PDB file of C-alpha atoms and ligand atoms in Angstrom:
ATOM      1  CA  MET U   1      82.537  75.067  67.250  1.00 97.00           C
ATOM      2  CA  LEU U   2      85.393  77.783  65.507  1.00 98.00           C
ATOM      3  CA  VAL U   3      86.193  80.013  68.097  1.00 98.00           C
ATOM      4  CA  VAL U   4      88.248  83.096  68.548  1.00 98.00           C
ATOM      5  CA  GLY U   5      89.933  84.193  71.603  1.00 98.00           C
ATOM      6  CA  ILE U   6      91.517  87.748  72.108  1.00 98.00           C
ATOM      7  CA  GLU U   7      94.225  88.609  75.149  1.00 98.00           C
ATOM      8  CA  SER U   8      95.403  91.827  75.955  1.00 98.00           C
ATOM      9  CA  SER U   9      95.334  92.454  79.332  1.00 97.00           C
ATOM     10  CA  ALA U  10      98.999  93.648  79.538  1.00 94.00           C
ATOM     11  CA  HIS U  11     102.270  94.055  77.127  1.00 93.00           C
ATOM     12  CA  THR U  12     100.850  91.235  74.834  1.00 96.00           C
ATOM     13  CA  PHE U  13      98.099  91.532  71.957  1.00 98.00           C
ATOM     14  CA  GLY U  14      97.434  87.706  71.149  1.00 98.00           C
ATOM     15  CA  VAL U  15      94.706  85.813  68.824  1.00 98.00           C
ATOM     16  CA  GLY U  16      94.134  82.355  69.267  1.00 98.00           C
ATOM     17  CA  VAL U  17      92.144  79.980  67.234  1.00 98.00           C
ATOM     18  CA  ALA U  18      90.482  76.913  68.566  1.00 98.00           C
ATOM     19  CA  ARG U  19      88.063  74.315  67.044  1.00 98.00           C
ATOM     20  CA  ASN U  20      86.677  71.309  69.288  1.00 97.00           C
ATOM     21  CA  GLY U  21      89.529  71.727  71.886  1.00 96.00           C
ATOM     22  CA  LYS U  22      92.111  71.756  69.208  1.00 98.00           C
ATOM     23  CA  ILE U  23      94.253  75.170  68.801  1.00 98.00           C
ATOM     24  CA  LEU U  24      94.735  76.192  65.439  1.00 98.00           C
ATOM     25  CA  ALA U  25      96.483  78.972  66.028  1.00 98.00           C
ATOM     26  CA  ASN U  26      98.212  81.340  68.534  1.00 98.00           C
ATOM     27  CA  GLU U  27      99.403  84.383  67.051  1.00 98.00           C
ATOM     28  CA  LYS U  28     100.856  87.655  68.902  1.00 97.00           C
ATOM     29  CA  SER U  29     102.888  90.610  68.919  1.00 97.00           C
ATOM     30  CA  MET U  30     104.481  92.128  72.125  1.00 94.00           C
ATOM     31  CA  TYR U  31     105.116  95.534  73.459  1.00 93.00           C
ATOM     32  CA  ARG U  32     108.645  96.262  74.557  1.00 84.00           C
ATOM     33  CA  ILE U  33     108.726  97.219  77.554  1.00 73.00           C
ATOM     34  CA  GLY U  34     112.149  98.841  77.875  1.00 69.00           C
ATOM     35  CA  THR U  35     113.593 100.534  81.029  1.00 65.00           C
ATOM     36  CA  THR U  36     110.462 102.631  81.842  1.00 68.00           C
ATOM     37  CA  GLY U  37     107.949  99.583  82.839  1.00 71.00           C
ATOM     38  CA  MET U  38     104.403  99.594  81.207  1.00 81.00           C
ATOM     39  CA  ILE U  39     102.705 103.047  80.444  1.00 90.00           C
ATOM     40  CA  PRO U  40      99.268 102.241  80.108  1.00 94.00           C
ATOM     41  CA  ALA U  41      98.310 104.608  77.254  1.00 93.00           C
ATOM     42  CA  LYS U  42     101.367 103.605  75.236  1.00 94.00           C
ATOM     43  CA  VAL U  43     100.563 100.252  75.868  1.00 95.00           C
ATOM     44  CA  ALA U  44      97.332 100.445  74.392  1.00 96.00           C
ATOM     45  CA  GLN U  45      98.100 102.307  71.686  1.00 96.00           C
ATOM     46  CA  PHE U  46     100.506  99.648  70.719  1.00 96.00           C
ATOM     47  CA  HIS U  47      97.686  97.127  70.603  1.00 97.00           C
ATOM     48  CA  SER U  48      95.656  99.335  68.767  1.00 97.00           C
ATOM     49  CA  GLU U  49      97.831  99.629  66.105  1.00 97.00           C
ATOM     50  CA  ASN U  50      98.814  95.845  65.878  1.00 97.00           C
ATOM     51  CA  ALA U  51      95.159  94.024  66.622  1.00 98.00           C
ATOM     52  CA  GLY U  52      94.117  93.961  62.629  1.00 97.00           C
ATOM     53  CA  GLU U  53      97.465  92.457  61.520  1.00 98.00           C
ATOM     54  CA  VAL U  54      97.619  89.893  64.841  1.00 98.00           C
ATOM     55  CA  ILE U  55      93.936  89.052  64.046  1.00 98.00           C
ATOM     56  CA  GLU U  56      94.547  88.551  60.268  1.00 98.00           C
ATOM     57  CA  ARG U  57      97.569  86.607  61.064  1.00 98.00           C
ATOM     58  CA  ALA U  58      95.802  84.125  63.368  1.00 98.00           C
ATOM     59  CA  LEU U  59      93.180  83.436  60.590  1.00 98.00           C
ATOM     60  CA  ALA U  60      95.914  82.679  58.168  1.00 98.00           C
ATOM     61  CA  VAL U  61      97.793  80.176  60.179  1.00 98.00           C
ATOM     62  CA  ALA U  62      94.623  78.526  61.210  1.00 98.00           C
ATOM     63  CA  ARG U  63      93.480  78.424  57.413  1.00 98.00           C
ATOM     64  CA  ILE U  64      90.232  79.973  58.244  1.00 98.00           C
ATOM     65  CA  GLU U  65      88.128  82.742  56.456  1.00 98.00           C
ATOM     66  CA  PHE U  66      86.941  85.480  59.069  1.00 98.00           C
ATOM     67  CA  GLU U  67      83.190  84.374  58.175  1.00 98.00           C
ATOM     68  CA  ASP U  68      84.162  80.979  59.115  1.00 98.00           C
ATOM     69  CA  ILE U  69      84.265  82.378  62.779  1.00 98.00           C
ATOM     70  CA  GLU U  70      81.483  80.547  65.156  1.00 98.00           C
ATOM     71  CA  GLY U  71      82.046  82.498  68.577  1.00 98.00           C
ATOM     72  CA  ILE U  72      84.506  84.837  70.181  1.00 98.00           C
ATOM     73  CA  GLY U  73      86.070  85.246  73.506  1.00 98.00           C
ATOM     74  CA  TYR U  74      88.408  87.857  75.315  1.00 98.00           C
ATOM     75  CA  THR U  75      90.353  88.729  78.144  1.00 98.00           C
ATOM     76  CA  MET U  76      87.723  90.563  80.578  1.00 98.00           C
ATOM     77  CA  GLY U  77      90.364  91.094  83.597  1.00 97.00           C
ATOM     78  CA  PRO U  78      92.066  91.270  85.415  1.00 96.00           C
ATOM     79  CA  GLY U  79      94.870  93.677  83.804  1.00 95.00           C
ATOM     80  CA  ILE U  80      95.163  97.045  82.734  1.00 96.00           C
ATOM     81  CA  GLY U  81      92.148  99.131  81.624  1.00 97.00           C
ATOM     82  CA  HIS U  82      93.796 100.737  78.876  1.00 97.00           C
ATOM     83  CA  CYS U  83      94.780  97.562  77.700  1.00 98.00           C
ATOM     84  CA  LEU U  84      91.962  94.978  78.283  1.00 98.00           C
ATOM     85  CA  GLN U  85      89.632  97.844  76.498  1.00 98.00           C
ATOM     86  CA  VAL U  86      91.297  97.552  72.903  1.00 98.00           C
ATOM     87  CA  GLY U  87      90.810  93.527  73.350  1.00 98.00           C
ATOM     88  CA  ALA U  88      87.411  94.169  74.512  1.00 98.00           C
ATOM     89  CA  LEU U  89      86.489  96.566  71.641  1.00 98.00           C
ATOM     90  CA  SER U  90      88.114  94.225  68.938  1.00 98.00           C
ATOM     91  CA  ALA U  91      86.024  91.517  70.213  1.00 98.00           C
ATOM     92  CA  LYS U  92      82.428  93.139  70.073  1.00 98.00           C
ATOM     93  CA  THR U  93      83.377  94.381  66.606  1.00 98.00           C
ATOM     94  CA  ILE U  94      83.537  90.895  65.272  1.00 98.00           C
ATOM     95  CA  ALA U  95      80.725  89.736  67.333  1.00 98.00           C
ATOM     96  CA  LYS U  96      78.581  92.269  66.171  1.00 98.00           C
ATOM     97  CA  MET U  97      79.884  92.043  62.447  1.00 98.00           C
ATOM     98  CA  LEU U  98      79.360  88.147  61.840  1.00 98.00           C
ATOM     99  CA  HIS U  99      76.419  88.032  64.447  1.00 98.00           C
ATOM    100  CA  ILE U 100      78.229  85.337  66.695  1.00 98.00           C
ATOM    101  CA  PRO U 101      78.207  84.749  70.548  1.00 98.00           C
ATOM    102  CA  ILE U 102      80.438  86.630  72.684  1.00 98.00           C
ATOM    103  CA  VAL U 103      82.005  85.496  76.107  1.00 98.00           C
ATOM    104  CA  PRO U 104      84.497  87.304  78.508  1.00 98.00           C
ATOM    105  CA  VAL U 105      87.176  85.060  80.091  1.00 98.00           C
ATOM    106  CA  ASN U 106      88.952  85.414  83.001  1.00 98.00           C
ATOM    107  CA  HIS U 107      92.691  85.879  82.190  1.00 98.00           C
ATOM    108  CA  ALA U 108      93.866  83.626  85.307  1.00 98.00           C
ATOM    109  CA  VAL U 109      91.445  80.807  84.270  1.00 98.00           C
ATOM    110  CA  GLY U 110      93.109  80.862  81.244  1.00 98.00           C
ATOM    111  CA  HIS U 111      96.329  80.558  82.249  1.00 98.00           C
ATOM    112  CA  VAL U 112      95.472  77.288  84.457  1.00 98.00           C
ATOM    113  CA  GLU U 113      93.359  75.629  82.087  1.00 98.00           C
ATOM    114  CA  ILE U 114      95.544  75.645  78.925  1.00 98.00           C
ATOM    115  CA  VAL U 115      97.767  73.726  80.867  1.00 98.00           C
ATOM    116  CA  ARG U 116      95.305  71.513  81.964  1.00 98.00           C
ATOM    117  CA  HIS U 117      93.920  71.036  78.983  1.00 97.00           C
ATOM    118  CA  ILE U 118      97.228  70.617  77.005  1.00 98.00           C
ATOM    119  CA  SER U 119      98.611  68.203  79.690  1.00 98.00           C
ATOM    120  CA  ARG U 120      95.214  66.320  79.905  1.00 97.00           C
ATOM    121  CA  LEU U 121      95.068  66.732  83.774  1.00 98.00           C
ATOM    122  CA  LYS U 122      91.619  66.155  85.423  1.00 96.00           C
ATOM    123  CA  ASP U 123      91.726  68.406  88.515  1.00 97.00           C
ATOM    124  CA  PRO U 124      95.166  69.134  89.361  1.00 98.00           C
ATOM    125  CA  LEU U 125      96.323  71.888  92.198  1.00 98.00           C
ATOM    126  CA  ALA U 126      97.810  74.453  90.407  1.00 98.00           C
ATOM    127  CA  LEU U 127     100.805  76.965  91.019  1.00 98.00           C
ATOM    128  CA  TYR U 128      99.933  80.155  88.537  1.00 98.00           C
ATOM    129  CA  VAL U 129     102.776  82.381  88.816  1.00 98.00           C
ATOM    130  CA  SER U 130     102.955  85.686  86.360  1.00 94.00           C
ATOM    131  CA  GLY U 131     103.539  89.355  86.450  1.00 90.00           C
ATOM    132  CA  GLY U 132     100.745  90.263  88.550  1.00 89.00           C
ATOM    133  CA  ASN U 133      99.659  87.084  90.328  1.00 89.00           C
ATOM    134  CA  SER U 134     101.007  84.673  92.456  1.00 97.00           C
ATOM    135  CA  GLN U 135      98.375  82.069  93.615  1.00 98.00           C
ATOM    136  CA  ILE U 136      98.260  78.553  94.332  1.00 98.00           C
ATOM    137  CA  LEU U 137      94.512  77.480  93.100  1.00 98.00           C
ATOM    138  CA  LYS U 138      92.350  74.080  93.364  1.00 98.00           C
ATOM    139  CA  LYS U 139      88.806  73.773  91.452  1.00 97.00           C
ATOM    140  CA  ALA U 140      86.061  73.924  93.669  1.00 95.00           C
ATOM    141  CA  PRO U 141      83.026  72.033  92.166  1.00 83.00           C
ATOM    142  CA  GLY U 142      79.252  72.855  93.194  1.00 87.00           C
ATOM    143  CA  ALA U 143      76.538  74.851  92.631  1.00 89.00           C
ATOM    144  CA  TYR U 144      79.257  77.611  91.449  1.00 92.00           C
ATOM    145  CA  PRO U 145      82.310  75.702  89.907  1.00 95.00           C
ATOM    146  CA  HIS U 146      85.165  78.190  90.582  1.00 97.00           C
ATOM    147  CA  TYR U 147      89.195  78.145  91.258  1.00 98.00           C
ATOM    148  CA  LYS U 148      89.454  78.226  95.014  1.00 98.00           C
ATOM    149  CA  VAL U 149      92.755  80.579  96.158  1.00 98.00           C
ATOM    150  CA  LEU U 150      94.372  78.318  98.817  1.00 98.00           C
ATOM    151  CA  GLY U 151      97.463  80.709  98.904  1.00 98.00           C
ATOM    152  CA  GLU U 152      98.879  83.775  97.375  1.00 98.00           C
ATOM    153  CA  THR U 153     101.376  86.841  97.147  1.00 97.00           C
ATOM    154  CA  PHE U 154     100.610  89.453 100.240  1.00 95.00           C
ATOM    155  CA  ASP U 155     102.435  92.056  98.050  1.00 96.00           C
ATOM    156  CA  ILE U 156     103.185  91.791  94.192  1.00 96.00           C
ATOM    157  CA  GLY U 157     103.557  88.824  91.914  1.00 96.00           C
ATOM    158  CA  ILE U 158     106.559  87.010  91.632  1.00 97.00           C
ATOM    159  CA  GLY U 159     106.885  88.216  87.909  1.00 96.00           C
ATOM    160  CA  ASN U 160     106.388  92.019  88.720  1.00 94.00           C
ATOM    161  CA  MET U 161     109.238  91.158  91.473  1.00 97.00           C
ATOM    162  CA  LEU U 162     111.904  89.861  89.027  1.00 97.00           C
ATOM    163  CA  ASP U 163     111.160  92.075  86.295  1.00 93.00           C
ATOM    164  CA  SER U 164     111.663  94.903  88.832  1.00 94.00           C
ATOM    165  CA  PHE U 165     114.543  93.563  89.965  1.00 97.00           C
ATOM    166  CA  ALA U 166     115.823  93.269  86.142  1.00 96.00           C
ATOM    167  CA  ARG U 167     115.196  96.734  85.543  1.00 93.00           C
ATOM    168  CA  GLU U 168     117.247  97.858  88.756  1.00 95.00           C
ATOM    169  CA  MET U 169     120.424  95.802  87.293  1.00 95.00           C
ATOM    170  CA  LYS U 170     119.897  97.257  84.085  1.00 94.00           C
ATOM    171  CA  LEU U 171     119.512  93.724  82.314  1.00 94.00           C
ATOM    172  CA  ASP U 172     118.439  93.667  79.137  1.00 88.00           C
ATOM    173  CA  PRO U 173     115.606  92.843  78.116  1.00 87.00           C
ATOM    174  CA  ALA U 174     114.372  93.774  81.743  1.00 84.00           C
ATOM    175  CA  TRP U 175     112.483  90.612  82.100  1.00 88.00           C
ATOM    176  CA  GLY U 176     112.596  87.558  84.504  1.00 93.00           C
ATOM    177  CA  SER U 177     114.146  85.849  81.929  1.00 94.00           C
ATOM    178  CA  SER U 178     117.089  87.923  81.769  1.00 96.00           C
ATOM    179  CA  VAL U 179     117.684  86.945  85.351  1.00 97.00           C
ATOM    180  CA  GLU U 180     117.568  83.411  84.865  1.00 97.00           C
ATOM    181  CA  LYS U 181     120.149  83.882  82.339  1.00 97.00           C
ATOM    182  CA  LYS U 182     122.316  85.744  84.687  1.00 97.00           C
ATOM    183  CA  ALA U 183     121.972  83.410  87.503  1.00 97.00           C
ATOM    184  CA  VAL U 184     123.327  80.254  85.785  1.00 97.00           C
ATOM    185  CA  GLY U 185     126.555  79.380  87.668  1.00 96.00           C
ATOM    186  CA  GLY U 186     125.594  82.018  90.799  1.00 97.00           C
ATOM    187  CA  ARG U 187     126.915  81.223  94.216  1.00 98.00           C
ATOM    188  CA  TYR U 188     124.122  80.861  97.156  1.00 98.00           C
ATOM    189  CA  MET U 189     123.633  83.856  99.388  1.00 97.00           C
ATOM    190  CA  ARG U 190     121.430  83.821 102.200  1.00 97.00           C
ATOM    191  CA  MET U 191     118.115  86.266 101.242  1.00 98.00           C
ATOM    192  CA  PRO U 192     114.688  87.241 103.311  1.00 98.00           C
ATOM    193  CA  TYR U 193     112.553  84.396 103.184  1.00 98.00           C
ATOM    194  CA  THR U 194     108.721  84.651 103.799  1.00 97.00           C
ATOM    195  CA  VAL U 195     106.269  81.956 103.983  1.00 98.00           C
ATOM    196  CA  LYS U 196     103.199  82.211 106.111  1.00 97.00           C
ATOM    197  CA  GLY U 197     101.312  79.112 105.811  1.00 96.00           C
ATOM    198  CA  MET U 198     100.418  78.812 101.932  1.00 97.00           C
ATOM    199  CA  ASP U 199     101.056  82.873 101.658  1.00 98.00           C
ATOM    200  CA  PHE U 200     104.174  84.595 100.633  1.00 97.00           C
ATOM    201  CA  SER U 201     105.592  87.848 100.183  1.00 97.00           C
ATOM    202  CA  PHE U 202     108.202  89.321  98.050  1.00 98.00           C
ATOM    203  CA  THR U 203     109.050  92.724  98.859  1.00 97.00           C
ATOM    204  CA  GLY U 204     111.348  92.160 101.615  1.00 97.00           C
ATOM    205  CA  LEU U 205     113.174  89.977  99.230  1.00 98.00           C
ATOM    206  CA  LEU U 206     113.082  92.334  96.410  1.00 98.00           C
ATOM    207  CA  THR U 207     114.654  95.358  98.570  1.00 98.00           C
ATOM    208  CA  HIS U 208     117.165  93.186 100.181  1.00 98.00           C
ATOM    209  CA  SER U 209     118.314  92.260  96.510  1.00 98.00           C
ATOM    210  CA  ILE U 210     118.470  95.727  95.099  1.00 98.00           C
ATOM    211  CA  LYS U 211     120.701  96.762  98.159  1.00 98.00           C
ATOM    212  CA  GLN U 212     123.414  94.166  97.249  1.00 98.00           C
ATOM    213  CA  ILE U 213     123.573  95.811  93.444  1.00 97.00           C
ATOM    214  CA  GLY U 214     127.081  96.902  93.398  1.00 97.00           C
ATOM    215  CA  LYS U 215     128.297  95.611  96.713  1.00 97.00           C
ATOM    216  CA  GLU U 216     128.021  91.719  95.551  1.00 97.00           C
ATOM    217  CA  ASN U 217     128.741  89.892  92.313  1.00 97.00           C
ATOM    218  CA  GLY U 218     125.583  90.220  90.027  1.00 97.00           C
ATOM    219  CA  ARG U 219     125.699  86.457  88.928  1.00 98.00           C
ATOM    220  CA  ASP U 220     125.170  85.385  92.767  1.00 98.00           C
ATOM    221  CA  ILE U 221     122.522  87.953  93.568  1.00 98.00           C
ATOM    222  CA  CYS U 222     120.642  86.424  90.459  1.00 98.00           C
ATOM    223  CA  PHE U 223     121.197  83.268  91.836  1.00 98.00           C
ATOM    224  CA  SER U 224     120.034  83.434  95.471  1.00 98.00           C
ATOM    225  CA  LEU U 225     116.994  85.726  94.467  1.00 98.00           C
ATOM    226  CA  GLN U 226     115.456  82.876  92.210  1.00 98.00           C
ATOM    227  CA  GLU U 227     116.460  79.996  94.757  1.00 98.00           C
ATOM    228  CA  THR U 228     115.044  82.063  97.481  1.00 98.00           C
ATOM    229  CA  ALA U 229     112.058  82.926  95.803  1.00 98.00           C
ATOM    230  CA  PHE U 230     111.156  79.693  94.332  1.00 98.00           C
ATOM    231  CA  SER U 231     111.696  78.019  97.353  1.00 98.00           C
ATOM    232  CA  MET U 232     109.319  80.051  99.175  1.00 98.00           C
ATOM    233  CA  LEU U 233     106.725  78.929  96.429  1.00 98.00           C
ATOM    234  CA  CYS U 234     107.570  75.381  96.571  1.00 98.00           C
ATOM    235  CA  GLU U 235     106.971  75.336 100.199  1.00 98.00           C
ATOM    236  CA  ALA U 236     104.014  76.517  99.867  1.00 98.00           C
ATOM    237  CA  THR U 237     102.862  74.508  96.901  1.00 98.00           C
ATOM    238  CA  GLU U 238     104.185  71.094  98.890  1.00 98.00           C
ATOM    239  CA  ARG U 239     101.939  71.966 101.936  1.00 98.00           C
ATOM    240  CA  ALA U 240      99.022  72.976  99.697  1.00 98.00           C
ATOM    241  CA  LEU U 241      99.672  69.305  97.482  1.00 98.00           C
ATOM    242  CA  LEU U 242      99.484  67.820 101.078  1.00 98.00           C
ATOM    243  CA  LEU U 243      96.670  69.262 102.435  1.00 97.00           C
ATOM    244  CA  THR U 244      94.507  68.652  99.165  1.00 97.00           C
ATOM    245  CA  ASN U 245      95.889  64.983  98.735  1.00 97.00           C
ATOM    246  CA  SER U 246      96.204  65.907  95.058  1.00 98.00           C
ATOM    247  CA  SER U 247      97.382  63.606  92.654  1.00 98.00           C
ATOM    248  CA  GLU U 248      98.268  66.180  89.387  1.00 98.00           C
ATOM    249  CA  LEU U 249     100.421  69.506  89.754  1.00 98.00           C
ATOM    250  CA  GLU U 250     100.740  72.026  87.214  1.00 98.00           C
ATOM    251  CA  VAL U 251     102.530  75.257  86.828  1.00 98.00           C
ATOM    252  CA  CYS U 252     101.271  78.110  84.722  1.00 98.00           C
ATOM    253  CA  GLY U 253     101.807  81.580  83.919  1.00 98.00           C
ATOM    254  CA  GLY U 254     104.763  83.488  82.714  1.00 96.00           C
ATOM    255  CA  VAL U 255     107.251  82.784  85.230  1.00 97.00           C
ATOM    256  CA  ALA U 256     106.104  78.947  84.798  1.00 98.00           C
ATOM    257  CA  GLN U 257     108.593  79.488  81.606  1.00 97.00           C
ATOM    258  CA  ASN U 258     111.825  79.402  84.409  1.00 97.00           C
ATOM    259  CA  SER U 259     113.314  76.290  84.040  1.00 97.00           C
ATOM    260  CA  ARG U 260     114.750  76.249  87.168  1.00 97.00           C
ATOM    261  CA  LEU U 261     111.255  76.439  89.087  1.00 98.00           C
ATOM    262  CA  ARG U 262     109.911  73.879  86.760  1.00 98.00           C
ATOM    263  CA  GLU U 263     112.951  71.543  88.134  1.00 98.00           C
ATOM    264  CA  MET U 264     112.018  72.228  91.472  1.00 98.00           C
ATOM    265  CA  LEU U 265     108.364  71.695  91.260  1.00 98.00           C
ATOM    266  CA  ALA U 266     108.768  68.443  89.079  1.00 98.00           C
ATOM    267  CA  SER U 267     110.860  66.993  91.739  1.00 98.00           C
ATOM    268  CA  ILE U 268     108.140  67.932  94.435  1.00 98.00           C
ATOM    269  CA  ALA U 269     105.447  66.116  92.180  1.00 98.00           C
ATOM    270  CA  LYS U 270     107.746  63.136  91.894  1.00 98.00           C
ATOM    271  CA  GLU U 271     108.276  62.970  95.677  1.00 98.00           C
ATOM    272  CA  HIS U 272     104.843  62.737  96.483  1.00 98.00           C
ATOM    273  CA  CYS U 273     103.610  60.677  93.274  1.00 98.00           C
ATOM    274  CA  ALA U 274     101.987  63.385  91.509  1.00 98.00           C
ATOM    275  CA  ARG U 275     101.529  64.035  87.660  1.00 98.00           C
ATOM    276  CA  PHE U 276     103.664  66.974  86.877  1.00 98.00           C
ATOM    277  CA  GLY U 277     101.704  69.222  83.957  1.00 98.00           C
ATOM    278  CA  PHE U 278     103.451  72.130  82.069  1.00 97.00           C
ATOM    279  CA  VAL U 279     103.232  73.220  78.615  1.00 97.00           C
ATOM    280  CA  GLU U 280     105.862  74.707  76.045  1.00 95.00           C
ATOM    281  CA  LYS U 281     106.593  78.510  76.880  1.00 95.00           C
ATOM    282  CA  GLN U 282     104.168  79.884  74.136  1.00 96.00           C
ATOM    283  CA  TYR U 283     101.295  79.066  76.185  1.00 97.00           C
ATOM    284  CA  ASP U 284     102.691  80.153  79.474  1.00 97.00           C
ATOM    285  CA  ALA U 285     103.082  83.778  78.569  1.00 95.00           C
ATOM    286  CA  ASP U 286     100.182  85.644  77.748  1.00 97.00           C
ATOM    287  CA  ASN U 287      98.467  84.126  74.732  1.00 98.00           C
ATOM    288  CA  GLY U 288      95.407  84.402  72.632  1.00 98.00           C
ATOM    289  CA  ALA U 289      95.054  80.415  72.532  1.00 98.00           C
ATOM    290  CA  MET U 290      94.476  80.174  76.495  1.00 98.00           C
ATOM    291  CA  ILE U 291      91.350  82.732  75.942  1.00 98.00           C
ATOM    292  CA  ALA U 292      89.870  80.754  72.572  1.00 98.00           C
ATOM    293  CA  VAL U 293      90.127  77.280  74.606  1.00 98.00           C
ATOM    294  CA  VAL U 294      88.213  78.401  77.671  1.00 98.00           C
ATOM    295  CA  ALA U 295      85.606  80.476  75.522  1.00 98.00           C
ATOM    296  CA  GLU U 296      84.772  77.838  73.255  1.00 98.00           C
ATOM    297  CA  LYS U 297      84.314  75.589  76.779  1.00 97.00           C
ATOM    298  CA  MET U 298      82.045  78.858  77.731  1.00 98.00           C
ATOM    299  CA  LEU U 299      80.142  78.965  74.647  1.00 98.00           C
ATOM    300  CA  LYS U 300      79.097  75.680  74.802  1.00 97.00           C
ATOM    301  CA  ASP U 301      78.124  75.524  78.154  1.00 96.00           C
ATOM    302  CA  GLY U 302      75.862  78.595  77.365  1.00 97.00           C
ATOM    303  CA  MET U 303      77.725  81.374  79.052  1.00 97.00           C
ATOM    304  CA  ALA U 304      77.398  83.759  76.207  1.00 98.00           C
ATOM    305  CA  VAL U 305      76.826  87.309  77.110  1.00 98.00           C
ATOM    306  CA  LYS U 306      75.220  89.954  75.176  1.00 98.00           C
ATOM    307  CA  ILE U 307      77.597  92.617  73.440  1.00 97.00           C
ATOM    308  CA  GLY U 308      76.035  95.703  75.643  1.00 96.00           C
ATOM    309  CA  ASP U 309      77.097  93.695  79.140  1.00 97.00           C
ATOM    310  CA  CYS U 310      80.668  92.780  77.751  1.00 97.00           C
ATOM    311  CA  GLY U 311      82.823  95.090  79.676  1.00 97.00           C
ATOM    312  CA  ILE U 312      85.969  94.839  81.499  1.00 98.00           C
ATOM    313  CA  LEU U 313      86.970  94.285  85.012  1.00 98.00           C
ATOM    314  CA  GLN U 314      90.731  95.621  86.316  1.00 97.00           C
ATOM    315  CA  ARG U 315      90.573  93.533  89.537  1.00 95.00           C
ATOM    316  CA  TYR U 316      88.572  90.219  88.362  1.00 97.00           C
ATOM    317  CA  ARG U 317      89.715  88.066  90.598  1.00 96.00           C
ATOM    318  CA  ILE U 318      89.963  84.138  89.617  1.00 97.00           C
ATOM    319  CA  ASP U 319      87.580  83.022  92.626  1.00 96.00           C
ATOM    320  CA  LYS U 320      84.798  85.013  91.409  1.00 97.00           C
ATOM    321  CA  ALA U 321      84.899  83.569  87.542  1.00 97.00           C
ATOM    322  CA  ARG U 322      82.522  80.998  87.340  1.00 96.00           C
ATOM    323  CA  LEU U 323      83.890  77.939  85.247  1.00 97.00           C
ATOM    324  CA  ALA U 324      82.102  76.218  82.657  1.00 94.00           C
ATOM    325  CA  GLY U 325      81.884  72.305  82.379  1.00 76.00           C
ATOM    326  CA  ALA U 326      82.780  72.024  85.926  1.00 57.00           C
TER     327      ALA U 326
HETATM  328 FE1  FE2 W 401      99.314  86.453  82.315  1.00 72.86          FE
END
């Protein structure tokens, strides 16, 4: 089945094409945040202006015609309402024009499943780390198969924490990736560390780090912030790995692109003889391919939805999303 997936939950408008589990295209266009963060109406306008071009580019890369599309999926949530609407409307229009089935997809499920799919993992423990989310997940089978949240952030997602710090430090671009670059060669300083069982909190660490700007060396603050935040995630993940007796571990979401976090998790996996799954960076960042891959599985599992019932859900938690083929 040839399926197109549209992702538009935040700064990225992404379009992926998948056929029988093979990714044929993964094109995107990303809003540049600058120093103001994301203003929903402005990001949505950017998506509206770029949607057509990104869709055309994805079809060209996949070497298919518009009429070849047999099914379509879009991100239902979680995400920014204005932005989600652009992707939902694009998908509904295509479904209506081509008379093809459509399915709403949970964004977090997309992140977890694309790594599981590409890394060929069966039943991994997943650390999902992105702007708005930081969760430790494990599939719960049964009558309503879904991802169970074993641990999560008490306050903000680690990605938002790193981006907020990057803005305060006036790094350009103001992303977590700039914090990673700046951290190279830094020296460790003690910072607030909050883990409760398999949950964690980042606001105390963020506030403390911001207070150090101008007082301590910027490289040292970036290094210590990363080491502390990632150690918190790793402690909770290692606990979950042992409690669930998992033989596979994966990291997914935008922050999974960070090399230091991957290194720390790989060493935990090795110590507990677990396979470690990660993917190339284009599939960790928000992307349409993850939506296309999940949508194809859902459509094959008979989970298509009437166009009139295709809405958005800004606070769509992963544990409320039914999984296909589980
Ligand atoms: Fe995401």
